[in-house]
Amino acid sequence: MGCDVRVSGLLRRNLQPTLTYWSVFFSFGLCIAFLGPTLLDLRCQTHSSLPQISWVFFSQQLCLLLGSALGGVFKRTLAQSLWALFTSSLAISLVFAAIPFCRNVKVLASVMALAGLAMGCIDTVANMQLVRIYQKDSAVFLQVLHFFVGFGALLSPLIADPFLSEANCLPTNSTDNSTSGSHLLHTSRVLGHHHAAAQPWSNQTLPGLPSQDAAGTRVSYAFWIMALINLPVPMAVLFLLSKERLLTCCPQRRPLLLSADELALETQPPEKEDTASLPPKSHSGHEDLFSCCQRKNFKGAPSSFFAIHVTAALVLFMTDGLTGAYSAFVYSYAVEKPLSVGHKVAGYLPSLFWGFITLGRLISIPISSRVKPATMVFVNVVGVVVTFLVLLVFSYNVVFLFVGTASLGLFLSSTFPSMLAYTEDILQYKGCATTVLVTGAGIGEMVLQMLVGSIFQAQGSYSFLVCGVIFGCLAFTFYILLLFFHRMHPGFSSAPPQDKPLGMESLERYQR
């Protein structure tokens, strides 16, 4: 009870910045989930093939990774962090407004690259700020933070769905024209790539395509609606800048320090308040990627220190990569044989997936205050493997696809915040856990989306589920390795039994 009172007090003290960081992650979620359901309309708009439009995913994820790595540069002062968040959230609104005008796949990829940079910056800065504010109590607040990602990702497919086109806009022959109402033939033409070899990246209109002005008129409204919905987010950041007197028109109240420094004052005598003007020394674990690579940060560290960073990042490489790949290609998987789901019905799958991610993160908020992050990660990775195995066994059943999609969303929902809280706790907020984990997750989303897309194109729809089983098993393997390295890490034996992660007691018995 005392812990809950203390956490509530911390939240009241940091309410506005916390709400602002949560709302900025809503922008992140809006931008991460719309490509899947709008893929066919964007192909029509840009007159591109499936391999060509896949580069849009790649450009977004590559720049998200770069933005995550560079986001640490803006964490040194509160002013830099807030200006970075304001610029990034505003850029996302501008990207949504500009997408309907992108008639060339190269232009669309460039615009999505800008969105990726903004998303990466948001990912790093918001996570770092919340961990710095709440430290040992950050697990609950990180769950809420990632709930807002799920909420935004749920909302964007729902906004897009009424504006998705049911008409075929790809080249057809006389046989196809006689059965143009068939969802299956429409899907085969959409996903087929036998026309792609003869069509270069250009603005040329393919035979049978509607005019450029008509090809994306309806879906344009969805992007403009999302741009308007996102606009209050940069305004909230600007309001926080004004309250902190960090705008040029406002006098600065004091040296620009991170709000985490205020947290340290709670455990210090009043006469030490002047130390707030000094750079924080206990937060060396939250450097940017380039600072983390400096040799001075590695000096004297045990091997388990590096192993924990690497294995935790590999777990998120797999789980976040699966999240991105599943949301991007579950629609295409559903409309292909053997399921042959109608493309309008299949459009609900990304919304269902992100809806249950959102629900899972909402449920995880009270659970995370009672269950250790390590236990939550263990349940998550086991659930992902089991769900993919069930989907693989019942691959011909549409009902199981919808149930499995919901289950997968639940199990993937809290993996990232739980892993982040667990790893930071192991390392006692030293090292570069936040930066390494965010970067590893970003690389996973970029690589696995491209890998799954290539395998899907070459081997067919069944390979989509096989990839899920393989990557899920790898995530579980890396997590078991993380438990071993936690056992080896100095200071583990001094931890009370109730703080040991799930599986550690059995490992101790096994070693004895």
Short mmCIF file of C-alpha atoms in Angstrom, two decimals:
data_model
loop_
_atom_site.label_atom_id
_atom_site.label_comp_id
_atom_site.label_asym_id
_atom_site.label_seq_id
_atom_site.Cartn_x
_atom_site.Cartn_y
_atom_site.Cartn_z
CA MET A 1 0.00 0.00 0.00
CA GLY A 2 2.84 2.36 0.83
CA CYS A 3 4.35 1.71 -2.58
CA ASP A 4 1.05 2.57 -4.29
CA VAL A 5 0.81 5.82 -2.35
CA ARG A 6 4.36 6.74 -3.29
CA VAL A 7 3.77 5.94 -6.98
CA SER A 8 0.55 7.98 -6.93
CA GLY A 9 2.47 10.87 -5.42
CA LEU A 10 5.10 10.63 -8.13
CA LEU A 11 2.41 10.63 -10.80
CA ARG A 12 0.70 13.70 -9.34
CA ARG A 13 4.02 15.49 -9.17
CA ASN A 14 4.87 14.67 -12.80
CA LEU A 15 1.35 14.50 -14.22
CA GLN A 16 1.64 16.92 -17.12
CA PRO A 17 4.96 15.66 -18.54
CA THR A 18 3.80 12.06 -18.10
CA LEU A 19 0.53 12.71 -19.95
CA THR A 20 2.47 14.51 -22.67
CA TYR A 21 4.86 11.57 -23.20
CA TRP A 22 1.91 9.20 -23.31
CA SER A 23 0.12 11.34 -25.91
CA VAL A 24 3.24 11.54 -28.09
CA PHE A 25 3.30 7.76 -28.23
CA PHE A 26 -0.24 7.95 -29.60
CA SER A 27 1.32 9.64 -32.66
CA PHE A 28 3.77 6.76 -32.90
CA GLY A 29 0.91 4.26 -32.90
CA LEU A 30 -1.08 6.13 -35.55
CA CYS A 31 1.88 5.96 -37.89
CA ILE A 32 2.92 2.37 -37.30
CA ALA A 33 -0.24 0.50 -38.33
CA PHE A 34 -1.84 2.23 -41.33
CA LEU A 35 0.38 0.76 -44.07
CA GLY A 36 -1.00 -2.79 -43.78
CA PRO A 37 -4.70 -2.14 -44.56
CA THR A 38 -3.99 0.69 -47.04
CA LEU A 39 -1.36 -1.31 -48.92
CA LEU A 40 -3.55 -2.05 -51.94
CA ASP A 41 -4.80 1.52 -52.26
CA LEU A 42 -1.26 2.88 -52.01
CA ARG A 43 -0.18 0.42 -54.70
CA CYS A 44 -2.94 1.76 -56.92
CA GLN A 45 -2.02 5.34 -56.09
CA THR A 46 1.68 4.83 -56.89
CA HIS A 47 1.13 2.27 -59.70
CA SER A 48 3.64 -0.10 -58.13
CA SER A 49 4.09 -3.82 -57.60
CA LEU A 50 4.27 -5.65 -54.26
CA PRO A 51 8.10 -5.85 -54.26
CA GLN A 52 8.28 -2.12 -55.02
CA ILE A 53 5.81 -1.09 -52.31
CA SER A 54 7.75 -3.25 -49.83
CA TRP A 55 10.51 -0.63 -49.98
CA VAL A 56 8.11 1.77 -48.28
CA PHE A 57 8.11 -0.55 -45.23
CA PHE A 58 11.88 -0.79 -45.43
CA SER A 59 12.44 2.96 -45.66
CA GLN A 60 10.16 3.60 -42.69
CA GLN A 61 11.80 0.97 -40.49
CA LEU A 62 15.35 1.88 -41.52
CA CYS A 63 14.78 5.52 -40.63
CA LEU A 64 12.96 4.49 -37.44
CA LEU A 65 16.15 2.71 -36.48
CA LEU A 66 18.24 5.77 -37.33
CA GLY A 67 15.84 7.99 -35.40
CA SER A 68 16.06 5.67 -32.38
CA ALA A 69 19.86 5.81 -32.48
CA LEU A 70 19.94 9.58 -32.91
CA GLY A 71 17.14 10.26 -30.44
CA GLY A 72 19.55 9.99 -27.52
CA VAL A 73 21.27 13.14 -28.76
CA PHE A 74 18.22 15.15 -27.69
CA LYS A 75 17.99 13.75 -24.15
CA ARG A 76 20.63 15.92 -22.53
CA THR A 77 18.25 18.68 -21.45
CA LEU A 78 14.53 18.91 -20.98
CA ALA A 79 14.36 21.62 -23.63
CA GLN A 80 16.07 19.47 -26.24
CA SER A 81 13.84 16.50 -25.44
CA LEU A 82 10.61 18.47 -25.66
CA TRP A 83 11.58 20.28 -28.86
CA ALA A 84 12.49 16.93 -30.41
CA LEU A 85 9.10 15.51 -29.42
CA PHE A 86 7.27 18.59 -30.72
CA THR A 87 9.05 18.46 -34.08
CA SER A 88 8.53 14.71 -34.42
CA SER A 89 4.82 14.68 -33.59
CA LEU A 90 4.21 17.65 -35.90
CA ALA A 91 6.14 15.89 -38.68
CA ILE A 92 3.80 12.89 -38.37
CA SER A 93 0.77 15.12 -39.01
CA LEU A 94 2.52 16.62 -42.05
CA VAL A 95 3.35 13.13 -43.34
CA PHE A 96 -0.29 12.06 -43.14
CA ALA A 97 -1.33 15.20 -44.99
CA ALA A 98 1.30 14.63 -47.72
CA ILE A 99 0.73 10.90 -48.41
CA PRO A 100 -2.29 11.45 -50.74
CA PHE A 101 -0.07 13.57 -52.99
CA CYS A 102 2.60 10.87 -53.37
CA ARG A 103 1.97 9.41 -56.83
CA ASN A 104 5.37 7.76 -57.13
CA VAL A 105 6.58 4.94 -54.90
CA LYS A 106 9.98 6.60 -54.47
CA VAL A 107 8.33 9.77 -53.21
CA LEU A 108 6.11 7.75 -50.87
CA ALA A 109 9.16 5.90 -49.54
CA SER A 110 10.90 9.24 -48.89
CA VAL A 111 7.89 10.61 -47.01
CA MET A 112 7.65 7.45 -44.93
CA ALA A 113 11.38 7.72 -44.21
CA LEU A 114 10.68 11.11 -42.61
CA ALA A 115 7.90 9.50 -40.57
CA GLY A 116 10.33 6.78 -39.49
CA LEU A 117 12.85 9.34 -38.22
CA ALA A 118 10.11 11.05 -36.22
CA MET A 119 8.88 7.73 -34.79
CA GLY A 120 12.40 6.65 -33.80
CA CYS A 121 13.02 9.93 -32.01
CA ILE A 122 9.72 9.62 -30.14
CA ASP A 123 10.49 6.02 -29.20
CA THR A 124 13.85 6.80 -27.62
CA VAL A 125 13.11 10.15 -25.97
CA ALA A 126 9.75 9.21 -24.42
CA ASN A 127 11.03 5.87 -23.07
CA MET A 128 14.15 7.49 -21.62
CA GLN A 129 12.25 10.31 -19.98
CA LEU A 130 9.75 8.01 -18.27
CA VAL A 131 12.46 5.65 -17.05
CA ARG A 132 14.40 8.62 -15.68
CA ILE A 133 11.39 10.09 -13.93
CA TYR A 134 10.14 6.88 -12.28
CA GLN A 135 13.16 4.49 -12.31
CA LYS A 136 12.26 1.48 -10.12
CA ASP A 137 8.57 2.34 -10.45
CA SER A 138 8.69 2.79 -14.23
CA ALA A 139 7.12 -0.57 -15.17
CA VAL A 140 3.52 0.60 -14.73
CA PHE A 141 4.12 3.88 -16.55
CA LEU A 142 5.89 2.13 -19.42
CA GLN A 143 2.88 -0.18 -19.77
CA VAL A 144 0.62 2.87 -20.08
CA LEU A 145 3.06 4.46 -22.54
CA HIS A 146 2.89 1.43 -24.82
CA PHE A 147 -0.87 1.23 -24.35
CA PHE A 148 -1.05 4.51 -26.23
CA VAL A 149 0.97 2.99 -29.08
CA GLY A 150 -1.63 0.26 -29.31
CA PHE A 151 -4.48 2.76 -29.10
CA GLY A 152 -3.09 4.80 -31.99
CA ALA A 153 -2.34 1.64 -33.98
CA LEU A 154 -5.91 0.43 -33.39
CA LEU A 155 -7.39 3.74 -34.47
CA SER A 156 -5.58 4.20 -37.80
CA PRO A 157 -6.90 0.97 -39.48
CA LEU A 158 -10.41 1.77 -38.22
CA ILE A 159 -10.20 5.25 -39.72
CA ALA A 160 -8.89 3.87 -43.01
CA ASP A 161 -11.37 1.00 -43.35
CA PRO A 162 -14.43 2.99 -44.59
CA PHE A 163 -12.30 4.60 -47.30
CA LEU A 164 -10.59 1.47 -48.65
CA SER A 165 -11.35 0.76 -52.29
CA GLU A 166 -13.05 -2.48 -53.31
CA ALA A 167 -12.46 -1.89 -57.02
CA ASN A 168 -9.65 -3.58 -58.90
CA CYS A 169 -7.16 -1.07 -60.24
CA LEU A 170 -4.46 -3.41 -61.54
CA PRO A 171 -4.06 -4.67 -65.12
CA THR A 172 -6.66 -7.20 -66.19
CA ASN A 173 -7.25 -9.43 -69.17
CA SER A 174 -10.49 -10.47 -70.80
CA THR A 175 -10.84 -13.54 -68.60
CA ASP A 176 -10.36 -11.55 -65.44
CA ASN A 177 -12.88 -8.93 -66.56
CA SER A 178 -15.61 -11.53 -66.70
CA THR A 179 -15.11 -12.33 -63.02
CA SER A 180 -14.00 -8.99 -61.67
CA GLY A 181 -16.37 -9.30 -58.73
CA SER A 182 -14.45 -12.22 -57.27
CA HIS A 183 -12.43 -11.39 -54.18
CA LEU A 184 -10.06 -14.26 -54.90
CA LEU A 185 -9.21 -13.11 -58.42
CA HIS A 186 -8.89 -9.56 -57.20
CA THR A 187 -6.43 -10.70 -54.57
CA SER A 188 -4.44 -12.82 -57.00
CA ARG A 189 -4.08 -9.88 -59.32
CA VAL A 190 -3.10 -7.59 -56.46
CA LEU A 191 -0.49 -9.89 -54.99
CA GLY A 192 0.72 -11.30 -58.29
CA HIS A 193 4.02 -9.97 -59.53
CA HIS A 194 4.07 -11.17 -63.14
CA HIS A 195 3.48 -7.58 -64.26
CA ALA A 196 6.19 -6.13 -62.03
CA ALA A 197 9.18 -7.10 -64.19
CA ALA A 198 7.99 -5.00 -67.10
CA GLN A 199 7.04 -1.99 -65.01
CA PRO A 200 9.87 0.31 -63.82
CA TRP A 201 9.61 2.72 -60.89
CA SER A 202 7.94 5.57 -62.66
CA ASN A 203 4.79 7.62 -62.80
CA GLN A 204 3.57 5.88 -65.95
CA THR A 205 -0.02 4.72 -65.80
CA LEU A 206 -0.40 1.01 -66.40
CA PRO A 207 -3.09 -0.27 -68.77
CA GLY A 208 -6.33 -0.74 -66.95
CA LEU A 209 -5.43 1.63 -64.11
CA PRO A 210 -7.67 4.53 -63.23
CA SER A 211 -6.34 8.01 -63.59
CA GLN A 212 -3.97 9.27 -60.95
CA ASP A 213 -6.53 11.70 -59.61
CA ALA A 214 -9.03 8.89 -59.05
CA ALA A 215 -6.59 6.34 -57.68
CA GLY A 216 -6.55 7.22 -54.00
CA THR A 217 -9.19 9.91 -53.73
CA ARG A 218 -11.22 8.10 -51.07
CA VAL A 219 -8.30 6.84 -48.98
CA SER A 220 -6.92 10.38 -49.00
CA TYR A 221 -9.69 11.37 -46.61
CA ALA A 222 -8.47 8.78 -44.11
CA PHE A 223 -4.96 10.24 -44.11
CA TRP A 224 -6.24 13.79 -43.70
CA ILE A 225 -8.49 12.70 -40.81
CA MET A 226 -5.49 11.08 -39.10
CA ALA A 227 -3.46 14.26 -39.64
CA LEU A 228 -6.15 16.30 -37.88
CA ILE A 229 -6.54 13.79 -35.04
CA ASN A 230 -2.79 13.94 -34.41
CA LEU A 231 -2.56 17.75 -34.32
CA PRO A 232 -3.43 18.12 -30.59
CA VAL A 233 -0.32 16.07 -29.72
CA PRO A 234 2.32 18.63 -30.82
CA MET A 235 0.11 21.30 -29.26
CA ALA A 236 0.31 19.43 -25.93
CA VAL A 237 4.10 19.32 -26.17
CA LEU A 238 4.16 23.03 -26.98
CA PHE A 239 2.00 23.71 -23.93
CA LEU A 240 4.45 21.78 -21.74
CA LEU A 241 7.31 23.81 -23.21
CA SER A 242 5.40 26.97 -22.32
CA LYS A 243 4.70 25.78 -18.79
CA GLU A 244 8.36 24.93 -18.27
CA ARG A 245 9.24 28.40 -19.65
CA LEU A 246 11.40 26.88 -22.36
CA LEU A 247 9.98 28.92 -25.22
CA THR A 248 12.09 31.81 -26.47
CA CYS A 249 9.36 34.25 -25.48
CA CYS A 250 9.44 33.00 -21.86
CA PRO A 251 12.29 33.61 -19.39
CA GLN A 252 14.05 30.45 -18.35
CA ARG A 253 13.11 29.42 -14.85
CA ARG A 254 16.35 27.58 -14.08
CA PRO A 255 19.02 25.47 -15.81
CA LEU A 256 17.48 23.11 -18.36
CA LEU A 257 17.61 19.79 -16.58
CA LEU A 258 15.67 16.60 -16.96
CA SER A 259 12.69 16.20 -14.67
CA ALA A 260 14.27 13.06 -13.23
CA ASP A 261 16.54 15.27 -11.16
CA GLU A 262 13.52 16.35 -9.17
CA LEU A 263 12.93 12.71 -8.30
CA ALA A 264 16.31 12.47 -6.61
CA LEU A 265 15.37 15.31 -4.26
CA GLU A 266 12.71 13.14 -2.61
CA THR A 267 15.38 11.05 -0.91
CA GLN A 268 17.83 13.89 -0.16
CA PRO A 269 17.93 16.40 2.70
CA PRO A 270 16.58 19.85 1.81
CA GLU A 271 20.03 21.48 2.06
CA LYS A 272 21.20 19.42 -0.94
CA GLU A 273 18.71 20.93 -3.37
CA ASP A 274 21.47 22.97 -5.00
CA THR A 275 22.90 19.74 -6.42
CA ALA A 276 20.12 19.85 -8.97
CA SER A 277 22.31 22.16 -11.01
CA LEU A 278 24.80 19.34 -11.54
CA PRO A 279 24.57 16.79 -14.33
CA PRO A 280 22.96 13.56 -13.12
CA LYS A 281 25.56 10.89 -12.39
CA SER A 282 23.29 7.94 -11.79
CA HIS A 283 21.80 7.87 -15.27
CA SER A 284 24.77 6.94 -17.37
CA GLY A 285 22.75 4.06 -18.71
CA HIS A 286 20.69 6.35 -20.91
CA GLU A 287 23.20 7.62 -23.41
CA ASP A 288 22.69 7.84 -27.15
CA LEU A 289 23.94 4.94 -29.25
CA PHE A 290 27.24 6.61 -30.08
CA SER A 291 28.01 7.50 -26.46
CA CYS A 292 27.22 3.91 -25.45
CA CYS A 293 29.94 2.64 -27.76
CA GLN A 294 32.67 4.58 -25.96
CA ARG A 295 35.30 2.37 -24.35
CA LYS A 296 35.05 4.09 -20.98
CA ASN A 297 31.54 2.66 -20.54
CA PHE A 298 32.86 -0.91 -20.84
CA LYS A 299 35.85 -0.64 -18.52
CA GLY A 300 35.69 -3.15 -15.70
CA ALA A 301 32.30 -4.54 -16.70
CA PRO A 302 31.80 -8.31 -16.32
CA SER A 303 30.96 -10.46 -19.34
CA SER A 304 27.40 -10.91 -18.07
CA PHE A 305 26.93 -7.14 -18.38
CA PHE A 306 27.38 -7.34 -22.17
CA ALA A 307 25.47 -10.62 -22.48
CA ILE A 308 22.40 -9.15 -20.76
CA HIS A 309 22.37 -6.21 -23.18
CA VAL A 310 22.71 -8.49 -26.21
CA THR A 311 20.22 -11.21 -25.24
CA ALA A 312 17.56 -8.73 -24.12
CA ALA A 313 17.95 -6.84 -27.41
CA LEU A 314 17.68 -10.12 -29.35
CA VAL A 315 14.42 -11.00 -27.57
CA LEU A 316 12.97 -7.65 -28.64
CA PHE A 317 14.51 -8.04 -32.10
CA MET A 318 12.32 -11.13 -32.54
CA THR A 319 9.14 -10.01 -30.74
CA ASP A 320 8.98 -6.47 -32.12
CA GLY A 321 9.97 -7.81 -35.53
CA LEU A 322 7.08 -10.28 -35.32
CA THR A 323 4.71 -7.46 -34.35
CA GLY A 324 5.70 -5.39 -37.38
CA ALA A 325 5.71 -8.32 -39.80
CA TYR A 326 2.39 -9.74 -38.62
CA SER A 327 0.55 -6.42 -38.78
CA ALA A 328 2.03 -5.73 -42.23
CA PHE A 329 1.32 -9.08 -43.88
CA VAL A 330 -1.60 -10.73 -42.07
CA TYR A 331 -3.95 -8.96 -44.49
CA SER A 332 -2.07 -10.31 -47.51
CA TYR A 333 -1.89 -13.77 -45.91
CA ALA A 334 -5.65 -13.86 -45.31
CA VAL A 335 -6.64 -12.97 -48.88
CA GLU A 336 -4.27 -15.54 -50.41
CA LYS A 337 -5.03 -19.24 -50.80
CA PRO A 338 -5.94 -21.43 -48.97
CA LEU A 339 -8.04 -19.02 -46.86
CA SER A 340 -9.08 -16.64 -49.67
CA VAL A 341 -10.81 -14.24 -47.28
CA GLY A 342 -12.56 -11.29 -48.88
CA HIS A 343 -10.32 -8.25 -48.78
CA LYS A 344 -12.89 -6.16 -46.91
CA VAL A 345 -13.18 -8.81 -44.16
CA ALA A 346 -9.40 -9.29 -44.12
CA GLY A 347 -9.08 -5.55 -43.49
CA TYR A 348 -10.39 -6.16 -39.97
CA LEU A 349 -7.43 -8.38 -39.07
CA PRO A 350 -4.88 -5.55 -38.53
CA SER A 351 -7.48 -3.70 -36.45
CA LEU A 352 -8.17 -6.85 -34.43
CA PHE A 353 -4.44 -7.41 -33.91
CA TRP A 354 -3.78 -3.87 -32.70
CA GLY A 355 -7.02 -3.82 -30.75
CA PHE A 356 -5.90 -6.77 -28.64
CA ILE A 357 -2.42 -5.27 -28.30
CA THR A 358 -4.16 -2.20 -26.88
CA LEU A 359 -6.35 -4.35 -24.62
CA GLY A 360 -3.32 -6.35 -23.48
CA ARG A 361 -1.43 -3.20 -22.56
CA LEU A 362 -4.44 -1.90 -20.68
CA ILE A 363 -4.70 -5.16 -18.73
CA SER A 364 -0.95 -5.12 -18.11
CA ILE A 365 -1.11 -1.80 -16.26
CA PRO A 366 -2.57 -3.27 -13.00
CA ILE A 367 -0.85 -6.64 -13.56
CA SER A 368 2.61 -5.03 -13.81
CA SER A 369 2.23 -3.59 -10.29
CA ARG A 370 1.82 -7.10 -8.89
CA VAL A 371 3.72 -9.40 -11.26
CA LYS A 372 7.45 -9.20 -11.92
CA PRO A 373 8.43 -8.01 -15.42
CA ALA A 374 10.50 -11.18 -15.92
CA THR A 375 7.43 -13.35 -15.35
CA MET A 376 5.38 -11.28 -17.80
CA VAL A 377 8.04 -11.64 -20.51
CA PHE A 378 8.19 -15.42 -19.94
CA VAL A 379 4.41 -15.78 -20.34
CA ASN A 380 4.48 -13.55 -23.42
CA VAL A 381 7.15 -15.43 -25.38
CA VAL A 382 5.63 -18.84 -24.54
CA GLY A 383 2.22 -17.58 -25.61
CA VAL A 384 3.60 -16.30 -28.93
CA VAL A 385 5.15 -19.69 -29.75
CA VAL A 386 2.00 -21.62 -28.81
CA THR A 387 -0.24 -19.28 -30.81
CA PHE A 388 1.83 -19.59 -33.97
CA LEU A 389 1.89 -23.39 -33.60
CA VAL A 390 -1.91 -23.45 -33.33
CA LEU A 391 -2.24 -21.17 -36.37
CA LEU A 392 0.09 -23.46 -38.29
CA VAL A 393 -1.89 -26.60 -37.40
CA PHE A 394 -5.24 -24.97 -38.29
CA SER A 395 -3.97 -22.95 -41.23
CA TYR A 396 -7.10 -23.72 -43.30
CA ASN A 397 -9.51 -22.37 -40.69
CA VAL A 398 -10.54 -18.70 -40.90
CA VAL A 399 -11.99 -18.72 -37.36
CA PHE A 400 -8.66 -19.81 -35.92
CA LEU A 401 -6.93 -17.04 -37.88
CA PHE A 402 -9.08 -14.40 -36.16
CA VAL A 403 -8.76 -16.05 -32.73
CA GLY A 404 -4.99 -16.51 -33.20
CA THR A 405 -4.60 -12.88 -34.29
CA ALA A 406 -6.31 -11.71 -31.11
CA SER A 407 -4.22 -14.09 -28.97
CA LEU A 408 -1.00 -12.96 -30.62
CA GLY A 409 -1.87 -9.33 -29.96
CA LEU A 410 -2.41 -10.09 -26.26
CA PHE A 411 0.89 -11.92 -25.83
CA LEU A 412 2.97 -9.39 -27.77
CA SER A 413 1.35 -6.40 -26.10
CA SER A 414 3.46 -6.01 -22.96
CA THR A 415 6.70 -7.64 -24.09
CA PHE A 416 8.64 -4.45 -24.82
CA PRO A 417 7.83 -2.45 -21.65
CA SER A 418 8.24 -5.53 -19.46
CA MET A 419 11.60 -6.41 -21.00
CA LEU A 420 12.75 -2.80 -20.68
CA ALA A 421 11.80 -2.63 -16.99
CA TYR A 422 13.33 -6.06 -16.29
CA THR A 423 16.65 -5.32 -18.01
CA GLU A 424 17.07 -1.89 -16.45
CA ASP A 425 16.38 -3.44 -13.04
CA ILE A 426 19.01 -6.16 -13.56
CA LEU A 427 21.63 -3.58 -14.52
CA GLN A 428 20.56 -1.18 -11.75
CA TYR A 429 20.07 1.57 -14.33
CA LYS A 430 23.66 1.39 -15.51
CA GLY A 431 24.89 0.61 -18.99
CA CYS A 432 22.93 1.37 -22.13
CA ALA A 433 19.91 -0.89 -21.76
CA THR A 434 17.23 1.53 -22.99
CA THR A 435 19.23 2.60 -26.03
CA VAL A 436 20.31 -0.94 -26.94
CA LEU A 437 16.82 -2.38 -26.51
CA VAL A 438 15.11 0.35 -28.52
CA THR A 439 17.72 -0.03 -31.25
CA GLY A 440 17.42 -3.83 -31.26
CA ALA A 441 13.63 -3.62 -31.51
CA GLY A 442 13.93 -1.15 -34.39
CA ILE A 443 16.36 -3.38 -36.28
CA GLY A 444 14.02 -6.33 -35.74
CA GLU A 445 11.04 -4.49 -37.19
CA MET A 446 13.08 -3.44 -40.22
CA VAL A 447 14.77 -6.78 -40.94
CA LEU A 448 11.92 -9.17 -40.20
CA GLN A 449 9.41 -7.21 -42.26
CA MET A 450 11.70 -7.34 -45.29
CA LEU A 451 12.61 -10.98 -44.64
CA VAL A 452 9.03 -12.16 -44.15
CA GLY A 453 7.90 -10.17 -47.19
CA SER A 454 10.59 -11.73 -49.38
CA ILE A 455 9.87 -15.28 -48.15
CA PHE A 456 6.12 -14.70 -48.50
CA GLN A 457 6.60 -13.56 -52.10
CA ALA A 458 8.89 -16.48 -53.01
CA GLN A 459 7.42 -19.40 -51.03
CA GLY A 460 3.74 -18.58 -50.67
CA SER A 461 1.39 -17.77 -47.83
CA TYR A 462 2.11 -20.87 -45.71
CA SER A 463 5.66 -19.63 -45.11
CA PHE A 464 4.19 -16.65 -43.22
CA LEU A 465 3.21 -18.89 -40.29
CA VAL A 466 6.38 -20.98 -40.48
CA CYS A 467 8.42 -17.79 -40.09
CA GLY A 468 6.31 -16.88 -37.04
CA VAL A 469 7.02 -20.21 -35.35
CA ILE A 470 10.78 -19.96 -36.04
CA PHE A 471 11.11 -16.39 -34.80
CA GLY A 472 8.97 -17.11 -31.75
CA CYS A 473 11.15 -20.09 -30.81
CA LEU A 474 14.26 -17.92 -31.21
CA ALA A 475 12.75 -15.30 -28.90
CA PHE A 476 12.09 -17.96 -26.25
CA THR A 477 15.66 -19.30 -26.61
CA PHE A 478 17.18 -15.85 -26.16
CA TYR A 479 15.02 -15.25 -23.10
CA ILE A 480 16.26 -18.47 -21.47
CA LEU A 481 19.81 -17.28 -22.15
CA LEU A 482 18.96 -13.96 -20.53
CA LEU A 483 17.84 -15.81 -17.38
CA PHE A 484 21.19 -17.62 -17.23
CA PHE A 485 23.15 -14.39 -17.67
CA HIS A 486 21.05 -12.75 -14.96
CA ARG A 487 22.02 -15.65 -12.70
CA MET A 488 25.70 -15.01 -13.49
CA HIS A 489 25.53 -11.24 -13.09
CA PRO A 490 27.18 -9.82 -9.93
CA GLY A 491 24.67 -8.88 -7.26
CA PHE A 492 22.13 -11.53 -8.23
CA SER A 493 22.73 -13.70 -5.17
CA SER A 494 22.04 -10.78 -2.87
CA ALA A 495 18.58 -10.25 -4.31
CA PRO A 496 15.70 -11.45 -2.14
CA PRO A 497 13.93 -14.59 -3.39
CA GLN A 498 10.77 -12.77 -4.36
CA ASP A 499 12.75 -10.56 -6.76
CA LYS A 500 14.12 -13.47 -8.75
CA PRO A 501 12.55 -13.96 -12.16
CA LEU A 502 10.41 -16.89 -13.15
CA GLY A 503 12.48 -20.00 -13.68
CA MET A 504 15.45 -18.93 -11.52
CA GLU A 505 14.54 -21.18 -8.59
CA SER A 506 14.43 -24.21 -10.90
CA LEU A 507 17.76 -23.19 -12.42
CA GLU A 508 19.31 -23.04 -8.94
CA ARG A 509 17.98 -26.51 -8.10
CA TYR A 510 19.31 -27.81 -11.39
CA GLN A 511 22.80 -26.37 -10.72
CA ARG A 512 22.87 -27.80 -7.19
#
